[in-house]
Structures are given as structure tokens and as C-alpha cells.
Short mmCIF file of C-alpha atoms and ligand atoms in Angstrom, two decimals:
data_model
loop_
_atom_site.label_atom_id
_atom_site.label_comp_id
_atom_site.label_asym_id
_atom_site.label_seq_id
_atom_site.Cartn_x
_atom_site.Cartn_y
_atom_site.Cartn_z
CA UNK Q 1 -154.81 10.65 99.81
CA UNK Q 2 -155.67 6.94 99.43
CA UNK Q 3 -154.11 4.88 96.78
CA UNK Q 4 -156.15 2.33 94.81
CA UNK Q 5 -154.21 -0.98 94.67
CA UNK Q 6 -155.31 -4.06 92.77
CA UNK Q 7 -155.58 -7.05 95.01
CA UNK Q 8 -155.57 -10.63 93.71
CA UNK Q 9 -156.26 -12.94 96.58
CA UNK Q 10 -155.09 -15.97 94.57
CA UNK Q 11 -155.53 -19.70 95.17
CA UNK Q 12 -154.40 -22.11 97.85
CA UNK Q 13 -153.14 -20.27 100.89
CA UNK Q 14 -153.36 -17.05 98.88
CA UNK Q 15 -156.60 -15.68 100.37
CA UNK Q 16 -155.39 -16.48 103.94
CA UNK Q 17 -152.07 -14.69 103.54
CA UNK Q 18 -153.30 -11.73 101.45
CA UNK Q 19 -156.17 -11.34 104.00
CA UNK Q 20 -153.68 -11.12 106.85
CA UNK Q 21 -151.57 -8.60 104.91
CA UNK Q 22 -154.68 -6.45 104.43
CA UNK Q 23 -155.37 -6.57 108.16
CA UNK Q 24 -151.86 -5.50 109.13
CA UNK Q 25 -151.64 -2.68 106.52
CA UNK Q 26 -154.98 -1.40 107.69
CA UNK Q 27 -153.84 -1.42 111.24
CA UNK Q 28 -150.63 0.36 110.22
CA UNK Q 29 -152.72 3.12 108.73
CA UNK Q 30 -151.62 2.56 105.16
CA UNK Q 31 -153.82 4.71 102.94
CA UNK Q 32 -154.95 1.90 100.55
CA UNK Q 33 -158.16 1.17 98.92
CA UNK Q 34 -158.18 -2.35 97.55
CA UNK Q 35 -159.68 -3.16 94.18
CA UNK Q 36 -160.25 -6.90 94.44
CA UNK Q 37 -160.05 -8.92 91.22
CA UNK Q 38 -159.66 -12.63 90.77
CA UNK Q 39 -157.18 -14.66 88.68
CA UNK Q 40 -156.14 -18.25 88.74
CA UNK Q 41 -158.41 -21.18 89.57
CA UNK Q 42 -161.17 -19.03 91.05
CA UNK Q 43 -161.36 -16.83 87.98
CA UNK Q 44 -161.22 -19.91 85.74
CA UNK Q 45 -164.23 -21.43 87.50
CA UNK Q 46 -166.18 -18.18 87.30
CA UNK Q 47 -165.25 -16.95 83.80
CA UNK Q 48 -163.37 -19.70 81.93
CA UNK Q 49 -160.26 -17.65 81.88
CA UNK Q 50 -157.28 -17.99 84.34
CA UNK Q 51 -156.46 -14.28 83.71
CA UNK Q 52 -159.53 -12.37 82.77
CA UNK Q 53 -159.04 -9.06 80.92
CA UNK Q 54 -160.50 -7.21 83.92
CA UNK Q 55 -157.45 -8.24 86.00
CA UNK Q 56 -154.96 -6.72 83.56
CA UNK Q 57 -157.13 -3.72 83.11
CA UNK Q 58 -157.25 -3.07 86.87
CA UNK Q 59 -153.50 -3.35 87.26
CA UNK Q 60 -152.85 -1.23 84.21
CA UNK Q 61 -155.05 1.45 85.71
CA UNK Q 62 -153.76 1.39 89.24
CA UNK Q 63 -150.15 0.62 88.33
CA UNK Q 64 -149.61 -1.22 91.57
CA UNK Q 65 -150.93 -4.64 92.63
CA UNK Q 66 -150.59 -7.13 95.42
CA UNK Q 67 -151.00 -10.70 94.35
CA UNK Q 68 -151.42 -14.09 96.06
CA UNK Q 69 -150.15 -17.22 94.31
CA UNK Q 70 -152.20 -18.57 91.37
CA UNK Q 71 -152.99 -22.05 90.38
CA UNK Q 72 -153.24 -22.75 86.65
CA UNK Q 73 -155.92 -25.23 85.42
CA UNK Q 74 -153.92 -28.32 84.49
CA UNK Q 75 -154.31 -30.14 81.08
CA UNK Q 76 -156.41 -27.43 79.51
CA UNK Q 77 -153.66 -25.77 77.44
CA UNK Q 78 -153.41 -22.74 79.58
CA UNK Q 79 -150.11 -20.88 80.06
CA UNK Q 80 -149.29 -20.34 83.75
CA UNK Q 81 -151.49 -17.60 85.19
CA UNK Q 82 -148.57 -16.13 87.06
CA UNK Q 83 -146.40 -16.07 83.96
CA UNK Q 84 -149.26 -14.62 81.86
CA UNK Q 85 -149.56 -11.61 84.19
CA UNK Q 86 -145.78 -10.99 84.14
CA UNK Q 87 -145.59 -11.25 80.36
CA UNK Q 88 -148.68 -9.30 79.50
CA UNK Q 89 -147.71 -6.43 81.71
CA UNK Q 90 -144.06 -6.69 80.76
CA UNK Q 91 -143.05 -7.00 84.48
CA UNK Q 92 -139.57 -7.96 83.32
CA UNK Q 93 -137.77 -7.91 86.69
CA UNK Q 94 -138.50 -10.32 89.44
CA UNK Q 95 -137.06 -8.76 92.58
CA UNK Q 96 -136.48 -10.92 95.63
CA UNK Q 97 -134.58 -9.55 98.57
CA UNK Q 98 -133.32 -12.41 100.72
CA UNK Q 99 -132.21 -11.35 104.19
CA UNK Q 100 -131.55 -13.03 107.46
CA UNK Q 101 -134.33 -12.17 109.92
CA UNK Q 102 -134.09 -11.89 113.74
CA UNK Q 103 -135.26 -14.86 115.80
CA UNK Q 104 -135.22 -17.40 112.88
CA UNK Q 105 -132.64 -20.13 113.37
CA UNK Q 106 -130.65 -20.79 110.18
CA UNK Q 107 -127.13 -22.01 109.48
CA UNK Q 108 -126.11 -18.44 108.45
CA UNK Q 109 -126.40 -15.25 110.56
CA UNK Q 110 -125.92 -12.48 107.95
CA UNK Q 111 -127.38 -13.21 104.57
CA UNK Q 112 -128.28 -10.04 102.71
CA UNK Q 113 -128.59 -10.61 98.95
CA UNK Q 114 -131.02 -9.80 96.19
CA UNK Q 115 -132.13 -12.14 93.43
CA UNK Q 116 -133.03 -10.48 90.19
CA UNK Q 117 -134.87 -12.81 87.79
CA UNK Q 118 -135.60 -12.07 84.12
CA UNK Q 119 -139.32 -12.60 84.11
CA UNK Q 120 -140.47 -12.62 80.44
CA UNK Q 121 -138.26 -15.02 78.45
CA UNK Q 122 -136.35 -18.36 78.67
CA UNK Q 123 -138.29 -21.65 78.79
CA UNK Q 124 -141.23 -19.65 80.18
CA UNK Q 125 -142.07 -18.49 76.71
CA UNK Q 126 -143.94 -21.77 76.71
CA UNK Q 127 -142.94 -22.74 73.09
CA UNK Q 128 -142.91 -26.54 73.19
CA UNK Q 129 -143.88 -29.02 70.55
CA UNK Q 130 -143.61 -32.73 69.78
CA UNK Q 131 -141.73 -32.92 66.43
CA UNK Q 132 -142.50 -36.61 66.23
CA UNK Q 133 -143.93 -39.04 68.71
CA UNK Q 134 -141.56 -39.19 71.73
CA UNK Q 135 -139.45 -36.20 70.62
CA UNK Q 136 -140.25 -32.96 72.29
CA UNK Q 137 -138.59 -29.65 71.68
CA UNK Q 138 -138.89 -26.81 74.20
CA UNK Q 139 -137.46 -23.42 73.17
CA UNK Q 140 -135.31 -21.25 75.40
CA UNK Q 141 -135.94 -17.67 74.27
CA UNK Q 142 -133.24 -15.08 74.95
CA UNK Q 143 -133.19 -11.67 73.25
CA UNK Q 144 -130.46 -9.09 73.47
CA UNK Q 145 -133.11 -6.47 74.17
CA UNK Q 146 -134.57 -8.30 77.23
CA UNK Q 147 -131.04 -8.89 78.47
CA UNK Q 148 -130.06 -5.30 78.28
CA UNK Q 149 -133.39 -4.14 79.73
CA UNK Q 150 -133.01 -6.06 82.92
CA UNK Q 151 -129.23 -5.42 83.24
CA UNK Q 152 -129.90 -1.74 83.02
CA UNK Q 153 -132.69 -2.08 85.68
CA UNK Q 154 -130.23 -4.06 87.85
CA UNK Q 155 -127.48 -1.46 87.76
CA UNK Q 156 -129.80 1.43 88.35
CA UNK Q 157 -131.35 -0.44 91.25
CA UNK Q 158 -127.94 -1.01 92.75
CA UNK Q 159 -127.00 2.60 92.36
CA UNK Q 160 -130.22 3.67 94.10
CA UNK Q 161 -129.91 1.02 96.86
CA UNK Q 162 -126.10 1.44 97.35
CA UNK Q 163 -125.38 -2.19 96.52
CA UNK Q 164 -121.81 -2.96 95.47
CA UNK Q 165 -121.42 -6.13 93.58
CA UNK Q 166 -123.48 -7.97 90.97
CA UNK Q 167 -122.96 -11.57 89.84
CA UNK Q 168 -124.56 -12.69 86.56
CA UNK Q 169 -124.86 -16.43 86.56
CA UNK Q 170 -125.80 -18.85 83.75
CA UNK Q 171 -124.55 -21.77 81.87
CA UNK Q 172 -122.85 -20.38 78.68
CA UNK Q 173 -120.76 -23.46 77.95
CA UNK Q 174 -123.84 -25.59 77.53
CA UNK Q 175 -126.09 -22.84 76.02
CA UNK Q 176 -123.64 -20.47 74.34
CA UNK Q 177 -126.25 -18.61 72.28
CA UNK Q 178 -129.15 -18.19 74.73
CA UNK Q 179 -127.07 -17.82 77.96
CA UNK Q 180 -124.27 -16.15 75.97
CA UNK Q 181 -126.66 -13.40 74.80
CA UNK Q 182 -127.77 -12.75 78.40
CA UNK Q 183 -124.21 -12.46 79.61
CA UNK Q 184 -123.10 -10.35 76.67
CA UNK Q 185 -125.99 -7.90 77.34
CA UNK Q 186 -124.88 -7.80 81.02
CA UNK Q 187 -121.29 -7.02 80.17
CA UNK Q 188 -122.23 -4.37 77.57
CA UNK Q 189 -124.51 -2.53 80.01
CA UNK Q 190 -121.99 -3.00 82.85
CA UNK Q 191 -119.43 -0.87 81.02
CA UNK Q 192 -121.53 2.17 81.93
CA UNK Q 193 -121.19 1.27 85.59
CA UNK Q 194 -117.49 0.78 86.27
CA UNK Q 195 -118.01 1.69 89.92
CA UNK Q 196 -120.11 -1.39 90.62
CA UNK Q 197 -118.19 -4.68 90.94
CA UNK Q 198 -119.25 -7.22 88.35
CA UNK Q 199 -118.57 -10.95 87.93
CA UNK Q 200 -119.90 -13.98 86.13
CA UNK Q 201 -120.17 -17.46 87.53
CA UNK Q 202 -121.60 -20.67 86.15
CA UNK Q 203 -124.96 -21.34 87.72
CA UNK Q 204 -123.87 -24.66 89.07
CA UNK Q 205 -120.92 -23.06 90.85
CA UNK Q 206 -123.27 -20.45 92.26
CA UNK Q 207 -125.49 -23.09 93.76
CA UNK Q 208 -122.50 -24.64 95.62
CA UNK Q 209 -121.14 -21.25 96.69
CA UNK Q 210 -124.59 -20.15 97.97
CA UNK Q 211 -124.86 -23.37 100.07
CA UNK Q 212 -121.28 -22.82 101.49
CA UNK Q 213 -120.97 -19.08 101.91
CA UNK Q 214 -124.07 -17.01 100.86
CA UNK Q 215 -122.71 -13.89 102.62
CA UNK Q 216 -120.17 -13.31 99.80
CA UNK Q 217 -123.02 -12.40 97.38
CA UNK Q 218 -124.84 -9.15 97.00
CA UNK Q 219 -126.95 -9.03 93.81
CA UNK Q 220 -127.61 -11.98 91.59
CA UNK Q 221 -128.78 -11.47 88.02
CA UNK Q 222 -130.36 -14.53 86.51
CA UNK Q 223 -132.52 -15.72 83.69
CA UNK Q 224 -136.08 -16.90 84.31
CA UNK Q 225 -135.72 -20.53 85.17
CA UNK Q 226 -132.31 -20.28 86.97
CA UNK Q 227 -133.89 -17.38 88.90
CA UNK Q 228 -136.89 -19.45 89.89
CA UNK Q 229 -134.69 -22.26 91.29
CA UNK Q 230 -132.17 -20.11 92.93
CA UNK Q 231 -134.85 -18.01 94.61
CA UNK Q 232 -136.14 -21.08 96.37
CA UNK Q 233 -132.63 -22.09 97.33
CA UNK Q 234 -132.05 -18.67 98.72
CA UNK Q 235 -135.33 -18.72 100.64
CA UNK Q 236 -133.96 -21.86 102.32
CA UNK Q 237 -131.06 -19.90 103.58
CA UNK Q 238 -133.15 -17.50 105.66
CA UNK Q 239 -136.04 -19.59 106.99
CA UNK Q 240 -137.94 -20.90 103.94
CA UNK Q 241 -140.57 -19.88 101.58
CA UNK Q 242 -142.80 -18.44 104.24
CA UNK Q 243 -140.55 -15.43 104.69
CA UNK Q 244 -139.22 -14.21 101.27
CA UNK Q 245 -141.11 -11.36 99.59
CA UNK Q 246 -140.96 -10.31 96.00
CA UNK Q 247 -141.99 -7.87 93.31
CA UNK Q 248 -142.47 -8.08 89.57
CA UNK Q 249 -141.53 -4.73 88.24
CA UNK Q 250 -141.72 -3.21 84.73
CA UNK Q 251 -141.17 0.35 83.60
CA UNK Q 252 -144.49 1.68 84.81
CA UNK Q 253 -146.17 -1.10 86.74
CA UNK Q 254 -145.26 -3.20 89.78
CA UNK Q 255 -147.09 -6.28 91.19
CA UNK Q 256 -145.93 -7.50 94.47
CA UNK Q 257 -146.08 -11.16 95.45
CA UNK Q 258 -144.28 -13.76 97.64
CA UNK Q 259 -141.79 -16.22 96.17
CA UNK Q 260 -143.91 -19.15 97.34
CA UNK Q 261 -146.70 -20.83 95.45
CA UNK Q 262 -150.12 -21.99 96.42
CA UNK Q 263 -148.91 -24.50 99.03
CA UNK Q 264 -151.98 -26.76 98.57
CA UNK Q 265 -150.73 -29.11 101.37
CA UNK Q 266 -151.60 -26.45 104.03
CA UNK Q 267 -154.46 -24.71 102.28
CA UNK Q 268 -157.49 -23.97 104.48
CA UNK Q 269 -155.72 -25.07 107.67
CA UNK Q 270 -155.04 -21.57 108.86
CA UNK Q 271 -151.41 -22.26 109.52
CA UNK Q 272 -149.71 -20.59 106.48
CA UNK Q 273 -147.02 -18.01 107.31
CA UNK Q 274 -148.35 -14.64 106.13
CA UNK Q 275 -144.87 -12.98 106.28
CA UNK Q 276 -143.81 -13.40 102.70
CA UNK Q 277 -146.91 -11.68 101.32
CA UNK Q 278 -146.89 -9.10 104.17
CA UNK Q 279 -143.23 -8.23 103.48
CA UNK Q 280 -144.18 -7.91 99.73
CA UNK Q 281 -146.81 -5.47 100.94
CA UNK Q 282 -144.08 -3.57 102.82
CA UNK Q 283 -142.07 -3.42 99.63
CA UNK Q 284 -145.09 -2.10 97.96
CA UNK Q 285 -145.45 0.70 100.52
CA UNK Q 286 -141.79 1.55 99.94
CA UNK Q 287 -142.39 1.60 96.21
CA UNK Q 288 -145.30 4.03 96.74
CA UNK Q 289 -143.13 6.31 98.86
CA UNK Q 290 -144.77 5.36 102.18
CA UNK Q 291 -141.46 4.70 103.88
CA UNK Q 292 -142.59 5.55 107.39
CA UNK Q 293 -145.41 3.14 107.42
CA UNK Q 294 -143.27 0.50 105.81
CA UNK Q 295 -140.65 0.97 108.58
CA UNK Q 296 -143.28 0.65 111.30
CA UNK Q 297 -144.63 -2.60 109.90
CA UNK Q 298 -141.08 -3.97 109.54
CA UNK Q 299 -140.25 -3.07 113.11
CA UNK Q 300 -143.44 -4.77 114.36
CA UNK Q 301 -142.55 -7.87 112.34
CA UNK Q 302 -138.99 -7.90 113.76
CA UNK Q 303 -140.19 -7.61 117.29
CA UNK Q 304 -142.59 -10.55 116.93
CA UNK Q 305 -139.87 -12.63 115.27
CA UNK Q 306 -137.37 -11.76 118.00
CA UNK Q 307 -139.76 -12.79 120.70
CA UNK Q 308 -140.30 -15.96 118.77
CA UNK Q 309 -143.35 -17.04 120.75
CA UNK Q 310 -146.06 -16.20 118.29
CA UNK Q 311 -144.64 -17.25 114.93
CA UNK Q 312 -146.08 -19.99 112.65
CA UNK Q 313 -145.01 -23.55 112.59
CA UNK Q 314 -142.63 -23.26 109.56
CA UNK Q 315 -140.59 -20.92 111.79
CA UNK Q 316 -140.73 -23.24 114.81
CA UNK Q 317 -143.42 -21.29 116.56
CA UNK Q 318 -146.76 -22.49 117.94
CA UNK Q 319 -149.09 -19.87 116.34
CA UNK Q 320 -151.44 -20.10 113.49
CA UNK Q 321 -151.89 -17.48 110.77
CA UNK Q 322 -154.39 -15.38 112.70
CA UNK Q 323 -152.40 -15.46 115.91
CA UNK Q 324 -149.16 -14.44 114.19
CA UNK Q 325 -151.09 -11.60 112.42
CA UNK Q 326 -152.67 -10.46 115.64
CA UNK Q 327 -149.22 -10.41 117.34
CA UNK Q 328 -147.80 -8.10 114.55
CA UNK Q 329 -150.79 -5.78 114.82
CA UNK Q 330 -150.40 -5.68 118.58
CA UNK Q 331 -146.73 -4.57 118.13
CA UNK Q 332 -147.90 -1.83 115.79
P1 ATP M 1 -147.08 -24.17 93.36
O1 ATP M 1 -147.32 -25.32 92.48
O2 ATP M 1 -148.23 -23.22 93.41
O3 ATP M 1 -145.74 -23.57 93.24
P2 ATP M 1 -146.04 -25.85 95.56
O4 ATP M 1 -146.67 -26.49 96.74
O5 ATP M 1 -145.36 -26.66 94.53
O6 ATP M 1 -147.09 -24.86 94.87
P3 ATP M 1 -145.09 -23.74 97.17
O7 ATP M 1 -146.43 -23.34 97.27
O8 ATP M 1 -144.06 -22.77 96.75
O9 ATP M 1 -144.92 -24.88 96.02
O10 ATP M 1 -144.68 -24.37 98.50
C1 ATP M 1 -143.81 -25.49 98.77
C2 ATP M 1 -143.94 -25.92 100.21
O11 ATP M 1 -143.45 -24.89 101.08
C3 ATP M 1 -145.40 -26.11 100.54
O12 ATP M 1 -145.76 -27.45 100.40
C4 ATP M 1 -145.56 -25.62 102.01
O13 ATP M 1 -145.42 -26.66 102.84
C5 ATP M 1 -144.26 -24.65 102.19
N1 ATP M 1 -144.76 -23.25 102.09
C6 ATP M 1 -144.89 -22.41 101.10
N2 ATP M 1 -145.36 -21.30 101.42
C7 ATP M 1 -145.59 -21.32 102.75
C8 ATP M 1 -146.05 -20.39 103.70
N3 ATP M 1 -146.45 -19.13 103.42
N4 ATP M 1 -146.24 -20.77 104.97
C9 ATP M 1 -145.84 -22.02 105.38
N5 ATP M 1 -145.38 -22.94 104.44
C10 ATP M 1 -145.25 -22.58 103.17
#
């Protein structure tokens, strides 16, 4: 049986890296039929909308999507296209596994942590206004319901994956109500999971501790903006934005995407690392129950990384996107 999956190629390097991902998954025999729809700049130019209704409709129908990074038209009053998709589909958990990979030189040898980012609230609610000239207010939204929802998701995920310790990190001394509500929700839900170790850490302390000893962390539960920043920091621990995959998960729908953005500086040069989106595709296969194919693709990736000769420039290799992709396919 073939699964129909929504594919959003995206902007910037998006079409290059999603294209590479399609090639590898096809070569691995993944039973996927792609339903291609456009969002972001390309969609805006064609339809005047960064996220046309057809995009949301396709994802709602298929329940699973793979997405390249999206650029939002600037200065036109549009909410970020990436944020719109997460909010409209209530993909409330941003799941980003950050793991040391073979063959990539980094200061740490054994990082294995998961960043869970609340995807729907916080400053991303986009409620900003100028109360008088030169005075801007930006609202940080934090509801108990959203805090409980992602905390529950986090604990259930840990139970399923056998993860042992969760750290909920925020800044409650500065933002006692908004961050306090998130932490209260975490503690309340955590009472049902006494067998999972739980702690809380100020977000600034977390940043330092991650730089000094990332191996002590297992799962991080963060609000939206902290999660965005810490995800990039964590990517830096394992080889950069070119390698970290992700998923945006709701109760019935999941959209898989890399942590990185459109990387306009390398767009069209054919040198982008496809691994982050490809690994997001592997997470998608696991989500759909295609574990065997997912394992095969992962093993092919690891062999190419270990050999180190056909990786992209961001990983210190000499290859371009096409050569890296071909090397993975050869290993399959
Ligand atoms: P956006 O505004 O869409 O977030 P950005 O350029 O601010 O885009 P990213 O796209 O996340 O942020 O990228 C930051 C930098 O990391 C890029 O300039 C690029 O050099 C590098 N980078 C990101 N993704 C990749 C990739 N897949 N392969 C190689 N380099 C990458």
C-alpha cells in the first residue's frame, strides 16, 4: 500500500533538499506518493497567499507532510508561513532529536538529547502593537491548557521511547505568570509520571550547561521562543543546522521538517546539506510504521558519514548536494 504524503518543497534551499530526500526515499523503496503543494514565497507569488487553503486541506487529508523551509513575504503584514501551518493545524509539539553522528567532528562525542518546543503560543502568537509612537508591546501568550497538552505529550513520548529525564527550562523569575504557568503545568502533569526524573532550570543556566556538558541532558521541554533558540544551539553541538531533523506533531497530524531555515546565502548553489530534511523524512517513515526502511536509510547515511569523503562542505567534505545524495543511494 502506498501512503499519500503532502510535500511542500519550500523556499531557498528547500526544493534542493526536499528533492534529494525524495530521491533517497524512492531508492529505499518507501511506499510514498507525494502530493506536492506550495506555501511560502512561491505560493505568495502565485496566489497572493503564503499559506493557501489547499496546503492545509492537503495536510489535513493526508495527516502526514514533509516540508521545506518557508520564506514569509516581508513588510506585507503576513504572519510567518511556518508559524501559520503549526498554529492552523495545532501541531503543538516541535520535536527535535539532537544526536552525535559518526564521522562529524565536534567537541562532544556522545550527545543524545531531544528538544521539545511548544509550537503554538508565546511571542509567536504575533500580538504586537504600538501603544504610542516609539512604545511597542508584544504579548507573550501562555495558557495552562497548552502547557498541560505538551507536558502530557512529552511524558508519553518519553515512556514510549524509554527516555529517563526531562528538564523544563524557562525564566520564571522574570516572567512569573507566563513562564510560571508553563512550569506549573509541567509539574502538575509530571505527578502522574513519578518514574521519570524531572527538573527545572532557568533557561540561561541551561544555555551554559549545554555548552559545557550537553551529555547530562536527555529531554528538554521549552516554550516556543526558547525552544527555537536552544534548538539552534543544540544543532551546533552535533555538526550544525545541516544535520538536525524535526517534526511538528499534533494529536492527529504530523509535519516533518528540518530545524534550519531557507539559508538564502547558499540557495541555488547546489551545496546545501540534505541530511536535516532527509533525516526528517526518516522520522516520518518511523511515524508511519515503516521502521525497516527507516533503519536502512539511517544505516546508509551513517556509512557515508563515517567514510567522510562524500559529505557536503558544512561537514568538512568536498561533495555537493547531488554527490552526497548519490553516495547515500549507493550505500542503500
Ligand atoms: P531563515 O530566515 O529562513 O531562518 P536564515 O538564513 O536566517 O534563514 P537558516 O536558514 O536556518 O537561517 O541558516 C543559517 C545558516 O546556516 C545559513 O546561512 C547557512 O549557511 C547554514 N545552513 C542552514 N541550513 C543548511 C544546510 N542544510 N546546509 C548547509 N548549510 C546550512
